[in-house]
mmCIF file of C-alpha atoms in Angstrom:
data_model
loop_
_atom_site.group_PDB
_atom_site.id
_atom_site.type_symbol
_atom_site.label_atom_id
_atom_site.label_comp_id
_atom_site.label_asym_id
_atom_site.label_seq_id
_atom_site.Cartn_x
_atom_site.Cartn_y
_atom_site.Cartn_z
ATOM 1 C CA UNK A 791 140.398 52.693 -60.854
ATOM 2 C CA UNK A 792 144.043 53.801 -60.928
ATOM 3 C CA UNK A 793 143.747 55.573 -56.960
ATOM 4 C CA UNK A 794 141.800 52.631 -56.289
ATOM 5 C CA UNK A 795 145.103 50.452 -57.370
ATOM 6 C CA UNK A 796 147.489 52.865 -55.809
ATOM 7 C CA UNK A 797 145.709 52.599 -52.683
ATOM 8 C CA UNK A 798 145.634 48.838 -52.386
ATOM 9 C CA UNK A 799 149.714 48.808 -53.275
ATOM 10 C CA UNK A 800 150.193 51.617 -50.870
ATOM 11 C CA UNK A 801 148.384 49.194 -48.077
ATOM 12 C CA UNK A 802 150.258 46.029 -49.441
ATOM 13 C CA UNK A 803 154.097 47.988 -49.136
ATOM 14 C CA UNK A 804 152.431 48.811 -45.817
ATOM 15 C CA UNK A 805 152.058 45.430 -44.488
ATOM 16 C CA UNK A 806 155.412 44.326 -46.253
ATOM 17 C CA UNK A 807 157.620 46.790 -43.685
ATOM 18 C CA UNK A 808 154.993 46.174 -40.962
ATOM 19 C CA UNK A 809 156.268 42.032 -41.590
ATOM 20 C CA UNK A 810 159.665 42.907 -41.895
ATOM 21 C CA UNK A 811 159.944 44.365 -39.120
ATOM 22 C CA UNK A 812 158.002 41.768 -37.147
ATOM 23 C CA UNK A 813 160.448 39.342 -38.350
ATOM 24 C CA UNK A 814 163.070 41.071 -37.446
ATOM 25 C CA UNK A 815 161.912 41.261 -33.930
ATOM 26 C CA UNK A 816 161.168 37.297 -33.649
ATOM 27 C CA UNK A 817 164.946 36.667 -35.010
ATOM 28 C CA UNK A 818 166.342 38.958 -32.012
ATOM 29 C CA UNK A 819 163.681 37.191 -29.394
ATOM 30 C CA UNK A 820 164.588 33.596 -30.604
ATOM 31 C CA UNK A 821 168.672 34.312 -31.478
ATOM 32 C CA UNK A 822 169.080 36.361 -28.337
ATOM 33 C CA UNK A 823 166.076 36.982 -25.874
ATOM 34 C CA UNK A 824 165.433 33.375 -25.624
ATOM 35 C CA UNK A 825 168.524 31.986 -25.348
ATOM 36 C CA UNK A 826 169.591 34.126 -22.492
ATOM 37 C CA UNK A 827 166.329 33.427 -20.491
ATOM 38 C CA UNK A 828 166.874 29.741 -20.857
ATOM 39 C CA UNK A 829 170.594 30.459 -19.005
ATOM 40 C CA UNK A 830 168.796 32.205 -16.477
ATOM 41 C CA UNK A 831 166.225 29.299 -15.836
ATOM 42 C CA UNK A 832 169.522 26.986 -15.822
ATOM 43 C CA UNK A 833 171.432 28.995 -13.239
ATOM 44 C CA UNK A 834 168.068 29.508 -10.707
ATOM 45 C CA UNK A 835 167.553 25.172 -11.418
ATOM 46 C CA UNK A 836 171.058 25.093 -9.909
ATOM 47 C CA UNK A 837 170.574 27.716 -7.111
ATOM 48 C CA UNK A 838 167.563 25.818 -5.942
ATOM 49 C CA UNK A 839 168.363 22.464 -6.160
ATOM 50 C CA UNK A 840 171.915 23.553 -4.432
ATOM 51 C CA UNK A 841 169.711 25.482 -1.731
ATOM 52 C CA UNK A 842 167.535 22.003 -1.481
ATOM 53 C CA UNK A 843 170.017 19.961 -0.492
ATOM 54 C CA UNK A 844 172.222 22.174 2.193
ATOM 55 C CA UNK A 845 168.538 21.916 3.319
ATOM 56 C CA UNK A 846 168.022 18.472 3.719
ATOM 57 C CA UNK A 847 171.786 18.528 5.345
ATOM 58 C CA UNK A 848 170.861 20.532 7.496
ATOM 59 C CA UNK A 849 167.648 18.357 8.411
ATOM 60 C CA UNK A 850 169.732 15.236 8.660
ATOM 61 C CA UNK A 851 171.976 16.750 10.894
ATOM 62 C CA UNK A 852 169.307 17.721 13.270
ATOM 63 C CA UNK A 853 167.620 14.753 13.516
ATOM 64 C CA UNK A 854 170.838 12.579 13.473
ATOM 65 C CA UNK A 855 171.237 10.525 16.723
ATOM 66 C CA UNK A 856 174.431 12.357 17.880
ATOM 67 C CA UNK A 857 172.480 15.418 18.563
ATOM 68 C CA UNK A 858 169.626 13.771 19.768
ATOM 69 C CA UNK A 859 171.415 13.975 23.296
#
């Protein structure tokens, strides 16, 4: 009965440093990990979008009536 006990708490401190450490790792993805790949998202939106238009410039230039000739 008593290893039987001692085996079961052994398990249970176990699982306590096995959560710990899992929280640990969620707090660094969501206070650091996260954040930073949301900036990245936010600077290739920009890129594209910037890209996107000097696109359609370009377009509108090409098919403007000036250069038609």
């Amino acid at each position: 009965l008593l290893l039987d006990a001692t085996s079961r708490e052994l398990r249970i401190r176990r699982l306590a440093r096995a959560l710990a450490e899992t929280s640990r790792r969620v707090n660094l993805l969501e206070r650091r990990v996260a954040p930073a790949l949301s900036d990245d998202m936010a600077r290739i939106d920009s890129t594209l979008e910037e890209r996107e238009r000097e696109e359609q410039l370009r377009y509108r230039r090409l098919l403007s009536p000036s250069r038609r000739r």
